[in-house]
Short mmCIF file of C-alpha atoms in Angstrom, two decimals:
data_model
loop_
_atom_site.label_atom_id
_atom_site.label_comp_id
_atom_site.label_asym_id
_atom_site.label_seq_id
_atom_site.Cartn_x
_atom_site.Cartn_y
_atom_site.Cartn_z
CA UNK H 295 -24.38 -8.18 38.76
CA UNK H 296 -21.22 -7.15 39.07
CA UNK H 297 -18.41 -7.26 36.63
CA UNK H 298 -16.65 -9.72 39.32
CA UNK H 299 -19.73 -12.53 39.73
CA UNK H 300 -19.99 -12.40 35.79
CA UNK H 301 -16.49 -13.04 34.79
CA UNK H 302 -16.65 -17.11 36.32
CA UNK H 303 -19.28 -18.32 33.82
CA UNK H 304 -21.79 -20.56 32.68
CA UNK H 305 -23.01 -24.58 34.09
CA UNK H 306 -20.19 -27.16 31.97
CA UNK H 307 -19.80 -30.93 33.27
CA UNK H 308 -17.81 -33.28 31.09
CA UNK H 309 -18.30 -37.39 33.01
CA UNK H 310 -15.44 -39.54 32.94
CA UNK H 311 -16.33 -43.17 34.03
CA UNK H 312 -13.73 -45.79 35.74
CA UNK H 313 -13.05 -48.37 38.59
CA UNK H 314 -11.83 -46.77 42.69
CA UNK H 315 -8.04 -47.75 43.41
CA UNK H 316 -7.99 -49.34 46.06
CA UNK H 317 -5.77 -49.44 48.76
CA UNK H 318 -5.04 -52.00 52.01
CA UNK H 319 -2.27 -52.84 54.08
CA UNK H 320 -2.79 -54.94 57.13
CA UNK H 321 -0.09 -55.98 59.40
CA UNK H 322 0.89 -58.74 62.64
CA UNK H 323 2.99 -58.27 65.08
CA UNK H 324 5.65 -61.44 66.71
CA UNK H 325 7.23 -61.12 70.34
CA UNK H 326 8.52 -64.43 71.37
CA UNK H 327 7.36 -65.99 68.92
CA UNK H 328 3.16 -66.14 68.84
CA UNK H 329 1.50 -64.30 66.53
CA UNK H 330 -0.96 -61.17 66.92
CA UNK H 331 -3.07 -59.82 64.06
CA UNK H 332 -3.02 -56.92 64.11
CA UNK H 333 -5.66 -54.36 63.04
CA UNK H 334 -5.93 -51.91 60.43
CA UNK H 335 -4.72 -48.31 61.94
CA UNK H 336 -6.18 -45.11 60.98
CA UNK H 337 -5.25 -42.89 63.70
CA UNK H 338 -3.61 -39.88 62.15
CA UNK H 339 0.57 -40.01 62.04
CA UNK H 340 2.78 -38.49 60.34
CA UNK H 341 4.61 -40.81 57.19
CA UNK H 342 6.48 -42.92 58.43
CA UNK H 343 10.63 -42.07 57.03
CA UNK H 344 13.58 -45.23 57.13
CA UNK H 345 16.39 -43.88 60.03
CA UNK H 346 19.05 -46.46 61.69
CA UNK H 347 18.37 -49.92 63.71
CA UNK H 348 18.72 -49.45 66.61
CA UNK H 349 22.91 -50.53 67.66
CA UNK H 350 21.34 -54.52 69.06
CA UNK H 351 19.19 -54.98 66.20
CA UNK H 352 22.17 -53.61 64.36
CA UNK H 353 25.04 -56.11 65.37
CA UNK H 354 22.80 -58.91 64.55
CA UNK H 355 21.87 -58.26 61.28
CA UNK H 356 25.62 -57.47 60.38
CA UNK H 357 27.36 -60.11 61.96
CA UNK H 358 24.34 -62.12 59.48
CA UNK H 359 25.13 -59.97 56.95
CA UNK H 360 22.01 -58.53 56.50
CA UNK H 361 20.54 -55.93 55.72
CA UNK H 362 16.52 -54.82 54.42
CA UNK H 363 15.07 -55.86 51.01
CA UNK H 364 17.11 -59.18 52.06
CA UNK H 365 15.11 -62.20 52.38
CA UNK H 366 16.11 -63.74 56.14
CA UNK H 367 15.51 -67.04 57.98
CA UNK H 368 15.20 -66.16 61.37
CA UNK H 369 15.28 -69.12 63.71
CA UNK H 370 14.01 -67.50 67.37
CA UNK H 371 12.43 -69.51 70.34
CA UNK H 372 13.25 -71.98 69.08
CA UNK H 373 10.41 -70.34 65.85
CA UNK H 374 11.95 -70.35 62.46
CA UNK H 375 10.89 -68.04 60.05
CA UNK H 376 11.42 -66.51 56.61
CA UNK H 377 10.60 -63.82 54.86
CA UNK H 378 11.26 -59.97 53.95
CA UNK H 379 13.79 -58.06 56.32
CA UNK H 380 11.76 -54.75 56.61
CA UNK H 381 13.63 -51.37 57.04
CA UNK H 382 13.43 -49.25 60.23
CA UNK H 383 10.72 -47.01 60.85
CA UNK H 384 10.53 -44.21 63.37
CA UNK H 385 7.44 -45.34 64.77
CA UNK H 386 9.18 -49.10 64.33
CA UNK H 387 9.33 -50.62 68.11
CA UNK H 388 12.85 -50.45 69.90
CA UNK H 389 14.88 -53.70 69.26
CA UNK H 390 12.10 -55.34 66.74
CA UNK H 391 13.27 -57.40 63.86
CA UNK H 392 10.40 -56.76 60.93
CA UNK H 393 10.48 -59.43 58.51
CA UNK H 394 7.84 -59.30 55.75
CA UNK H 395 5.96 -63.05 55.69
CA UNK H 396 5.18 -64.78 51.64
CA UNK H 397 1.61 -64.54 53.08
CA UNK H 398 2.19 -60.09 53.13
CA UNK H 399 1.56 -60.49 57.07
CA UNK H 400 4.62 -58.48 59.28
CA UNK H 401 5.88 -60.25 61.75
CA UNK H 402 7.95 -57.88 65.13
CA UNK H 403 9.97 -60.24 66.61
CA UNK H 404 12.15 -59.22 69.48
CA UNK H 405 16.60 -59.04 68.96
CA UNK H 406 16.46 -60.94 72.89
CA UNK H 407 14.90 -64.04 71.58
CA UNK H 408 17.38 -63.89 68.15
CA UNK H 409 19.41 -66.81 68.26
CA UNK H 410 20.12 -66.56 64.35
CA UNK H 411 19.73 -64.63 60.90
CA UNK H 412 20.92 -65.88 58.09
CA UNK H 413 20.39 -64.53 54.35
CA UNK H 414 18.92 -66.93 51.97
CA UNK H 415 18.39 -64.31 48.81
CA UNK H 416 19.79 -60.69 48.03
CA UNK H 417 16.51 -57.66 46.86
CA UNK H 418 17.53 -56.60 42.64
CA UNK H 419 20.87 -54.03 42.40
CA UNK H 420 17.98 -51.74 40.64
CA UNK H 421 13.62 -51.24 40.06
CA UNK H 422 12.02 -52.61 36.88
CA UNK H 423 12.44 -49.44 35.59
CA UNK H 424 8.98 -48.76 33.98
CA UNK H 425 7.54 -47.08 30.59
CA UNK H 426 4.25 -45.47 29.72
CA UNK H 427 1.96 -46.92 27.72
CA UNK H 428 2.14 -44.97 23.60
CA UNK H 429 -0.92 -42.77 23.00
CA UNK H 430 -4.67 -43.28 22.05
CA UNK H 431 -6.79 -41.12 20.10
CA UNK H 432 -9.55 -42.03 22.05
CA UNK H 433 -8.54 -40.78 25.04
CA UNK H 434 -7.51 -37.14 26.09
CA UNK H 435 -3.05 -36.68 27.14
CA UNK H 436 -2.96 -35.05 30.83
CA UNK H 437 0.23 -33.95 31.79
CA UNK H 438 1.14 -34.82 35.36
CA UNK H 439 4.03 -33.13 36.81
CA UNK H 440 5.63 -34.05 39.74
CA UNK H 441 6.83 -31.48 42.91
CA UNK H 442 7.02 -34.22 45.96
CA UNK H 443 5.39 -34.47 48.88
CA UNK H 444 3.35 -37.37 50.48
CA UNK H 445 0.83 -38.11 47.37
CA UNK H 446 4.31 -38.92 45.48
CA UNK H 447 4.87 -41.80 47.05
CA UNK H 448 4.32 -45.10 46.22
CA UNK H 449 5.02 -48.76 48.70
CA UNK H 450 7.29 -51.41 47.36
CA UNK H 451 5.33 -54.16 47.88
CA UNK H 452 8.23 -56.53 48.50
CA UNK H 453 9.58 -54.92 51.46
CA UNK H 454 6.29 -52.89 52.15
CA UNK H 455 8.45 -49.58 51.58
CA UNK H 456 7.57 -46.76 50.83
CA UNK H 457 9.29 -44.60 48.38
CA UNK H 458 9.85 -41.33 46.59
CA UNK H 459 8.45 -41.51 43.29
CA UNK H 460 12.51 -41.10 41.63
CA UNK H 461 10.43 -40.32 38.73
CA UNK H 462 6.38 -39.30 37.39
CA UNK H 463 6.31 -41.96 35.85
CA UNK H 464 6.25 -44.20 38.64
CA UNK H 465 4.17 -42.04 40.69
CA UNK H 466 1.59 -42.41 37.59
CA UNK H 467 1.49 -46.53 38.49
CA UNK H 468 0.80 -46.04 41.79
CA UNK H 469 -2.16 -45.43 40.87
CA UNK H 470 -2.98 -47.52 37.56
CA UNK H 471 -6.58 -47.04 36.68
CA UNK H 472 -4.84 -43.42 36.07
CA UNK H 473 -4.31 -44.96 32.50
CA UNK H 474 -8.20 -45.34 32.09
CA UNK H 475 -9.29 -41.97 32.38
CA UNK H 476 -6.54 -40.66 30.12
CA UNK H 477 -2.53 -40.25 28.05
CA UNK H 478 -0.55 -40.12 29.89
CA UNK H 479 2.90 -38.00 29.64
CA UNK H 480 4.74 -37.38 33.07
CA UNK H 481 7.93 -35.64 34.48
CA UNK H 482 9.01 -34.11 38.02
CA UNK H 483 9.84 -30.66 38.10
CA UNK H 484 10.90 -31.44 41.60
CA UNK H 485 10.58 -33.37 44.49
CA UNK H 486 10.17 -31.92 47.63
CA UNK H 487 8.13 -31.07 50.90
CA UNK H 488 6.02 -28.22 50.13
CA UNK H 489 7.48 -26.16 53.12
CA UNK H 490 10.66 -26.34 51.41
CA UNK H 491 9.18 -24.65 48.54
CA UNK H 492 10.22 -20.92 47.08
CA UNK H 493 8.25 -18.70 44.86
CA UNK H 494 10.52 -19.39 42.51
CA UNK H 495 9.41 -23.12 42.38
CA UNK H 496 5.87 -21.78 41.84
CA UNK H 497 7.13 -19.01 38.82
CA UNK H 498 8.74 -22.57 37.17
CA UNK H 499 5.90 -24.15 37.27
CA UNK H 500 4.17 -21.72 36.04
CA UNK H 501 6.06 -21.60 32.99
CA UNK H 502 7.00 -25.59 32.80
CA UNK H 503 2.28 -25.70 32.73
CA UNK H 504 2.16 -23.54 30.27
CA UNK H 505 4.94 -25.56 28.47
CA UNK H 506 2.32 -27.95 28.29
CA UNK H 507 0.13 -26.23 26.80
CA UNK H 508 2.14 -25.10 24.67
CA UNK H 509 2.16 -28.62 23.74
CA UNK H 510 -1.54 -30.00 23.51
CA UNK H 511 -2.18 -30.86 27.15
CA UNK H 512 -6.28 -31.20 27.54
CA UNK H 513 -4.83 -30.42 31.61
CA UNK H 514 -2.53 -30.33 33.78
CA UNK H 515 -2.11 -32.82 37.40
CA UNK H 516 0.07 -30.81 39.25
CA UNK H 517 0.66 -33.51 42.16
CA UNK H 518 2.01 -31.18 45.72
CA UNK H 519 2.58 -31.65 49.39
CA UNK H 520 -0.49 -30.04 51.33
CA UNK H 521 1.07 -28.13 53.36
CA UNK H 522 1.57 -25.08 51.12
CA UNK H 523 -0.29 -26.01 48.20
CA UNK H 524 -2.79 -23.98 48.98
CA UNK H 525 -0.05 -20.95 48.98
CA UNK H 526 0.59 -22.28 45.35
CA UNK H 527 -2.27 -22.25 43.79
CA UNK H 528 -2.99 -18.48 44.61
CA UNK H 529 0.27 -18.62 42.92
CA UNK H 530 0.04 -20.08 39.83
CA UNK H 531 -4.26 -18.41 39.38
CA UNK H 532 -2.25 -14.95 39.11
CA UNK H 533 0.36 -15.50 36.93
CA UNK H 534 -1.57 -18.47 34.81
CA UNK H 535 -3.51 -15.90 32.34
CA UNK H 536 -6.33 -17.18 29.72
CA UNK H 537 -5.77 -20.76 30.28
CA UNK H 538 -6.88 -23.50 27.49
CA UNK H 539 -7.61 -26.46 30.14
CA UNK H 540 -7.22 -26.73 33.83
CA UNK H 541 -4.19 -26.29 36.04
CA UNK H 542 -5.39 -29.34 39.08
CA UNK H 543 -3.19 -29.37 42.16
CA UNK H 544 -4.05 -32.50 44.25
CA UNK H 545 -1.90 -33.31 47.21
CA UNK H 546 -2.49 -36.53 50.40
CA UNK H 547 -3.57 -36.33 53.06
CA UNK H 548 -1.96 -40.29 53.95
CA UNK H 549 0.83 -41.71 51.19
CA UNK H 550 -0.34 -44.76 49.75
CA UNK H 551 1.31 -46.99 52.69
CA UNK H 552 -1.70 -46.18 54.81
CA UNK H 553 -4.51 -48.14 55.14
CA UNK H 554 -6.43 -45.08 55.23
CA UNK H 555 -4.48 -43.26 52.24
CA UNK H 556 -6.10 -40.91 50.13
CA UNK H 557 -3.80 -40.46 47.27
CA UNK H 558 -5.61 -42.61 44.60
CA UNK H 559 -8.69 -41.64 44.95
CA UNK H 560 -7.51 -37.99 44.42
CA UNK H 561 -5.30 -38.24 41.94
CA UNK H 562 -8.04 -40.07 39.96
CA UNK H 563 -10.11 -37.31 40.78
CA UNK H 564 -7.73 -34.90 39.27
CA UNK H 565 -7.34 -36.95 36.23
CA UNK H 566 -10.96 -36.45 35.88
CA UNK H 567 -10.84 -32.81 36.49
CA UNK H 568 -8.11 -32.54 33.96
CA UNK H 569 -10.43 -33.30 31.27
CA UNK H 570 -13.44 -30.75 32.23
CA UNK H 571 -14.28 -27.95 30.37
CA UNK H 572 -12.92 -25.81 33.31
CA UNK H 573 -9.90 -23.43 32.94
CA UNK H 574 -8.41 -21.93 35.70
CA UNK H 575 -5.96 -23.69 38.65
CA UNK H 576 -7.89 -25.73 41.44
CA UNK H 577 -7.44 -27.66 44.04
CA UNK H 578 -9.22 -31.04 44.30
CA UNK H 579 -9.23 -33.26 47.40
CA UNK H 580 -11.93 -35.49 49.84
CA UNK H 581 -14.80 -33.97 50.37
CA UNK H 582 -16.23 -36.36 52.93
CA UNK H 583 -13.32 -38.28 55.60
CA UNK H 584 -15.34 -41.00 53.78
CA UNK H 585 -13.93 -41.94 49.55
CA UNK H 586 -17.94 -40.13 49.24
CA UNK H 587 -16.62 -37.63 46.60
CA UNK H 588 -14.17 -35.29 45.80
CA UNK H 589 -14.61 -31.59 45.75
CA UNK H 590 -13.33 -28.73 43.56
CA UNK H 591 -11.73 -25.80 45.02
CA UNK H 592 -10.67 -22.28 43.43
CA UNK H 593 -7.28 -21.88 43.84
CA UNK H 594 -7.50 -18.43 45.58
CA UNK H 595 -9.66 -19.87 48.21
CA UNK H 596 -9.10 -23.30 48.64
CA UNK H 597 -6.80 -24.00 52.30
CA UNK H 598 -5.59 -26.48 55.13
CA UNK H 599 -7.93 -26.36 57.86
CA UNK H 600 -6.15 -29.53 59.77
CA UNK H 601 -3.02 -31.04 59.86
CA UNK H 602 -4.55 -34.48 59.57
CA UNK H 603 -8.70 -35.40 58.15
CA UNK H 604 -8.23 -36.43 54.33
CA UNK H 605 -11.01 -34.17 53.75
CA UNK H 606 -8.59 -30.79 55.45
CA UNK H 607 -9.23 -28.20 51.99
CA UNK H 608 -11.80 -26.39 52.60
CA UNK H 609 -13.24 -22.88 50.21
CA UNK H 610 -13.14 -20.08 52.09
CA UNK H 611 -15.86 -17.55 52.16
CA UNK H 612 -16.96 -19.28 47.99
CA UNK H 613 -18.30 -22.35 47.90
CA UNK H 614 -16.29 -24.79 46.24
CA UNK H 615 -16.75 -25.21 42.15
CA UNK H 616 -18.04 -28.86 42.36
CA UNK H 617 -17.30 -32.80 42.86
CA UNK H 618 -15.78 -35.21 41.27
CA UNK H 619 -18.00 -39.03 41.64
CA UNK H 620 -16.52 -42.20 41.97
CA UNK H 621 -18.03 -42.96 39.45
CA UNK H 622 -16.39 -40.64 37.17
CA UNK H 623 -18.87 -37.58 37.18
CA UNK H 624 -17.64 -34.44 37.41
CA UNK H 625 -20.17 -31.51 38.36
CA UNK H 626 -18.82 -28.16 37.63
CA UNK H 627 -21.30 -25.53 39.24
CA UNK H 628 -22.43 -21.73 36.90
CA UNK H 629 -19.53 -19.77 38.90
CA UNK H 630 -16.39 -22.22 36.86
CA UNK H 631 -14.05 -19.67 33.77
CA UNK H 632 -14.56 -21.86 31.32
CA UNK H 633 -11.49 -23.24 28.77
CA UNK H 634 -9.97 -19.11 26.70
CA UNK H 635 -9.16 -20.12 23.61
CA UNK H 636 -5.94 -18.75 24.39
CA UNK H 637 -3.47 -18.80 23.59
CA UNK H 638 -2.47 -19.57 27.44
CA UNK H 639 0.13 -16.59 29.05
CA UNK H 640 2.82 -17.19 31.29
CA UNK H 641 2.49 -13.26 34.19
CA UNK H 642 5.15 -14.86 36.69
CA UNK H 643 6.61 -11.71 37.79
CA UNK H 644 7.11 -11.44 41.59
CA UNK H 645 8.37 -8.90 44.39
CA UNK H 646 9.99 -11.14 47.04
CA UNK H 647 10.73 -9.20 49.25
CA UNK H 648 6.98 -9.14 50.56
CA UNK H 649 6.41 -10.88 54.35
CA UNK H 650 3.07 -11.87 56.53
CA UNK H 651 2.95 -10.47 59.29
CA UNK H 652 0.37 -11.87 62.65
CA UNK H 653 -1.00 -9.84 64.95
CA UNK H 654 -0.46 -10.42 69.00
CA UNK H 655 -1.94 -8.48 71.57
CA UNK H 656 1.19 -7.26 73.06
CA UNK H 657 3.19 -6.80 70.03
CA UNK H 658 6.29 -4.72 70.42
CA UNK H 659 6.58 -1.74 68.40
CA UNK H 660 10.37 -2.53 67.85
CA UNK H 661 9.56 -5.37 67.27
CA UNK H 662 6.75 -4.28 63.89
CA UNK H 663 8.81 -1.83 63.33
CA UNK H 664 12.35 -4.46 62.04
CA UNK H 665 9.38 -6.85 60.81
CA UNK H 666 8.98 -4.10 58.35
CA UNK H 667 12.42 -2.89 57.86
CA UNK H 668 13.34 -3.70 53.87
CA UNK H 669 10.56 -5.08 52.67
CA UNK H 670 8.42 -3.58 50.35
CA UNK H 671 5.23 -5.50 51.17
CA UNK H 672 3.19 -6.72 53.93
CA UNK H 673 0.48 -8.80 54.71
CA UNK H 674 -1.04 -7.82 58.22
CA UNK H 675 -3.35 -10.69 59.45
CA UNK H 676 -5.14 -8.64 62.03
CA UNK H 677 -8.31 -9.53 64.11
CA UNK H 678 -11.82 -9.77 63.85
CA UNK H 679 -12.65 -7.12 61.34
CA UNK H 680 -8.98 -5.90 60.48
CA UNK H 681 -7.00 -5.22 63.06
CA UNK H 682 -3.80 -4.19 65.52
CA UNK H 683 -3.23 -2.52 68.14
CA UNK H 684 -3.97 1.31 68.81
CA UNK H 685 0.69 1.20 69.63
CA UNK H 686 1.28 -0.47 66.12
CA UNK H 687 -0.76 2.00 63.86
CA UNK H 688 2.15 5.10 63.66
CA UNK H 689 4.80 2.21 63.08
CA UNK H 690 2.19 0.65 59.75
CA UNK H 691 1.76 4.54 59.11
CA UNK H 692 5.99 5.41 58.82
CA UNK H 693 6.22 2.38 56.50
CA UNK H 694 3.50 3.44 53.92
CA UNK H 695 5.59 6.75 54.32
CA UNK H 696 8.97 5.08 53.37
CA UNK H 697 7.73 3.09 49.93
CA UNK H 698 5.60 0.08 52.11
CA UNK H 699 2.81 -1.66 50.27
CA UNK H 700 0.27 -2.73 54.48
CA UNK H 701 -2.42 -4.59 53.59
CA UNK H 702 -4.62 -6.12 56.28
CA UNK H 703 -6.38 -9.57 55.83
CA UNK H 704 -8.81 -11.17 58.59
CA UNK H 705 -7.29 -13.69 61.30
CA UNK H 706 -10.54 -15.21 61.12
CA UNK H 707 -9.90 -16.49 58.10
CA UNK H 708 -13.38 -15.80 56.24
CA UNK H 709 -15.45 -12.82 56.68
CA UNK H 710 -14.70 -9.40 54.67
CA UNK H 711 -12.52 -6.89 56.77
CA UNK H 712 -14.16 -4.11 57.79
CA UNK H 713 -11.95 -1.54 57.94
CA UNK H 714 -14.81 1.34 58.13
CA UNK H 715 -17.06 0.36 61.48
CA UNK H 716 -14.17 1.30 65.07
CA UNK H 717 -11.99 3.72 65.14
CA UNK H 718 -8.84 1.77 65.34
CA UNK H 719 -9.55 0.42 61.48
CA UNK H 720 -10.79 4.21 60.57
CA UNK H 721 -7.25 4.67 62.52
CA UNK H 722 -5.92 2.02 59.40
CA UNK H 723 -7.51 3.73 56.37
CA UNK H 724 -5.95 7.26 57.50
CA UNK H 725 -2.57 5.30 57.88
CA UNK H 726 -2.80 4.20 54.29
CA UNK H 727 -3.05 0.51 55.32
CA UNK H 728 -5.22 -1.29 51.81
CA UNK H 729 -8.32 -3.71 52.59
CA UNK H 730 -7.67 -7.04 51.63
CA UNK H 731 -11.52 -7.91 50.96
CA UNK H 732 -12.07 -11.61 51.48
CA UNK H 733 -9.07 -12.40 50.55
CA UNK H 734 -7.00 -15.33 53.04
CA UNK H 735 -4.29 -14.12 54.27
CA UNK H 736 -1.94 -16.46 52.22
CA UNK H 737 -3.64 -15.21 48.54
CA UNK H 738 -3.28 -11.60 49.85
CA UNK H 739 0.01 -12.15 50.57
CA UNK H 740 0.76 -13.80 46.54
CA UNK H 741 -0.68 -11.16 45.77
CA UNK H 742 0.31 -8.70 47.16
CA UNK H 743 3.98 -10.19 45.25
CA UNK H 744 2.11 -10.52 42.35
CA UNK H 745 0.86 -6.05 42.17
CA UNK H 746 4.86 -5.45 43.54
CA UNK H 747 6.00 -7.34 40.80
CA UNK H 748 4.64 -5.65 37.97
CA UNK H 749 4.02 -1.90 39.78
CA UNK H 750 5.22 0.49 43.24
CA UNK H 751 2.99 3.16 42.61
CA UNK H 752 0.86 3.10 46.17
CA UNK H 753 -2.28 4.65 44.23
CA UNK H 754 -1.72 1.49 41.10
CA UNK H 755 -1.55 -0.81 44.16
CA UNK H 756 -4.06 -0.18 45.99
CA UNK H 757 -6.72 -0.65 42.53
CA UNK H 758 -4.78 -3.84 41.92
CA UNK H 759 -4.67 -4.88 45.68
CA UNK H 760 -8.93 -4.41 45.21
CA UNK H 761 -9.71 -5.83 41.89
CA UNK H 762 -10.83 -9.29 41.35
CA UNK H 763 -7.63 -11.02 38.51
CA UNK H 764 -8.20 -14.22 39.32
CA UNK H 765 -11.40 -15.30 41.92
CA UNK H 766 -9.91 -14.12 44.85
CA UNK H 767 -12.12 -11.47 45.31
CA UNK H 768 -15.81 -12.20 46.53
CA UNK H 769 -18.41 -9.22 46.19
CA UNK H 770 -20.94 -10.67 47.98
CA UNK H 771 -20.66 -13.63 51.16
CA UNK H 772 -23.59 -15.61 50.99
CA UNK H 773 -24.92 -16.89 53.83
CA UNK H 774 -23.73 -20.56 52.68
CA UNK H 775 -20.30 -19.49 52.16
CA UNK H 776 -19.70 -20.49 55.38
CA UNK H 777 -17.30 -23.43 56.09
CA UNK H 778 -17.95 -25.51 58.18
#
């Protein structure tokens, strides 16, 4: 057995049991006084964001001095409707005034049919403050570090509006079943859509996670936007050494206002994994489109592979580390790295002058040359076994001579780079291009930043990129490690 395989230890199990959170939101539409009950919709769509009312609706509401959240009485076409005025979203019908009735159903009224609007009650000025209960000795304490994203939202069931969880306590209360699994101490590190995250955010997150372990946390859960979740898990995997407990990064493909939301199950699964005998950074997401189980992915091997499916995440060139079942059982494979005795160390030096470049047929030499100018490193996502067009090889060779570390990954995502097979690959090797082995382009990009944060000496960079640090290199890819 190779040394890199031996590093990822033995079989460990730690089942926890609790009930599963269920969220269901049902709507109805009223047009011209006729009610049509809507059906539950699970088709993929973006999260509806609050926008201003259309001019005709705004004029009616301004006349009544009404705004969303008010309780209003509306007369339309001889019908009388009383309920909570809902906010207008990007997906709301044009010139439709929407109320939430006391029954919980929503009604939409065409503004042209409205005869009068009267405000009968105003909402409280502020949301009630919520506090987590004191910890109990019979449960482990998990730290929840909020970062934003779809999972960090909750439904105001009075208005039906989706709010960002402005405090980590609100995020926890969106899934109160978490408190049956563990004690929670929660705080928001930042609240950012994941596409806006930068390497500096990864560094801060690593430091904050380490602080939690110093304070005795039995595990850390990081709710995170899904779009760049795999960048963050890779970065934390390299920057956090000798983990005394798991760091579990978790997201949601659909917000909690959706009947098909995966937020509650994913958060609950993440909390259970955070108490398991696991000493590495992992991602926990849905294993199937249904709620049958969650999957535990190694932080350096996971990638988002679909824009909207609930089971969008896959382990690439590796099998998952385990499963989380709805009854609370956590199953871990023999490949997991167990908890270290510690202390957990932060090694967060990063070189930010690194780029991820996608090769395509017809790519101009001048474009690649301009992209590489001023960089310390670049990961090229090449075709197949790791190729670019022959006219780009001198550009890469020149960059290597100028001190730029150039690493070749593959656009296929699955499989290994092998530049020894064809002439193009051998020419790239002669030019000094380093193989990313079976790392995804994203993991190779993050690792190169981390390596260059420690050294820029070409032989040392090449050696470090070929060394398995956090399970990012699989010495042998088995037939069962192809993600379908």
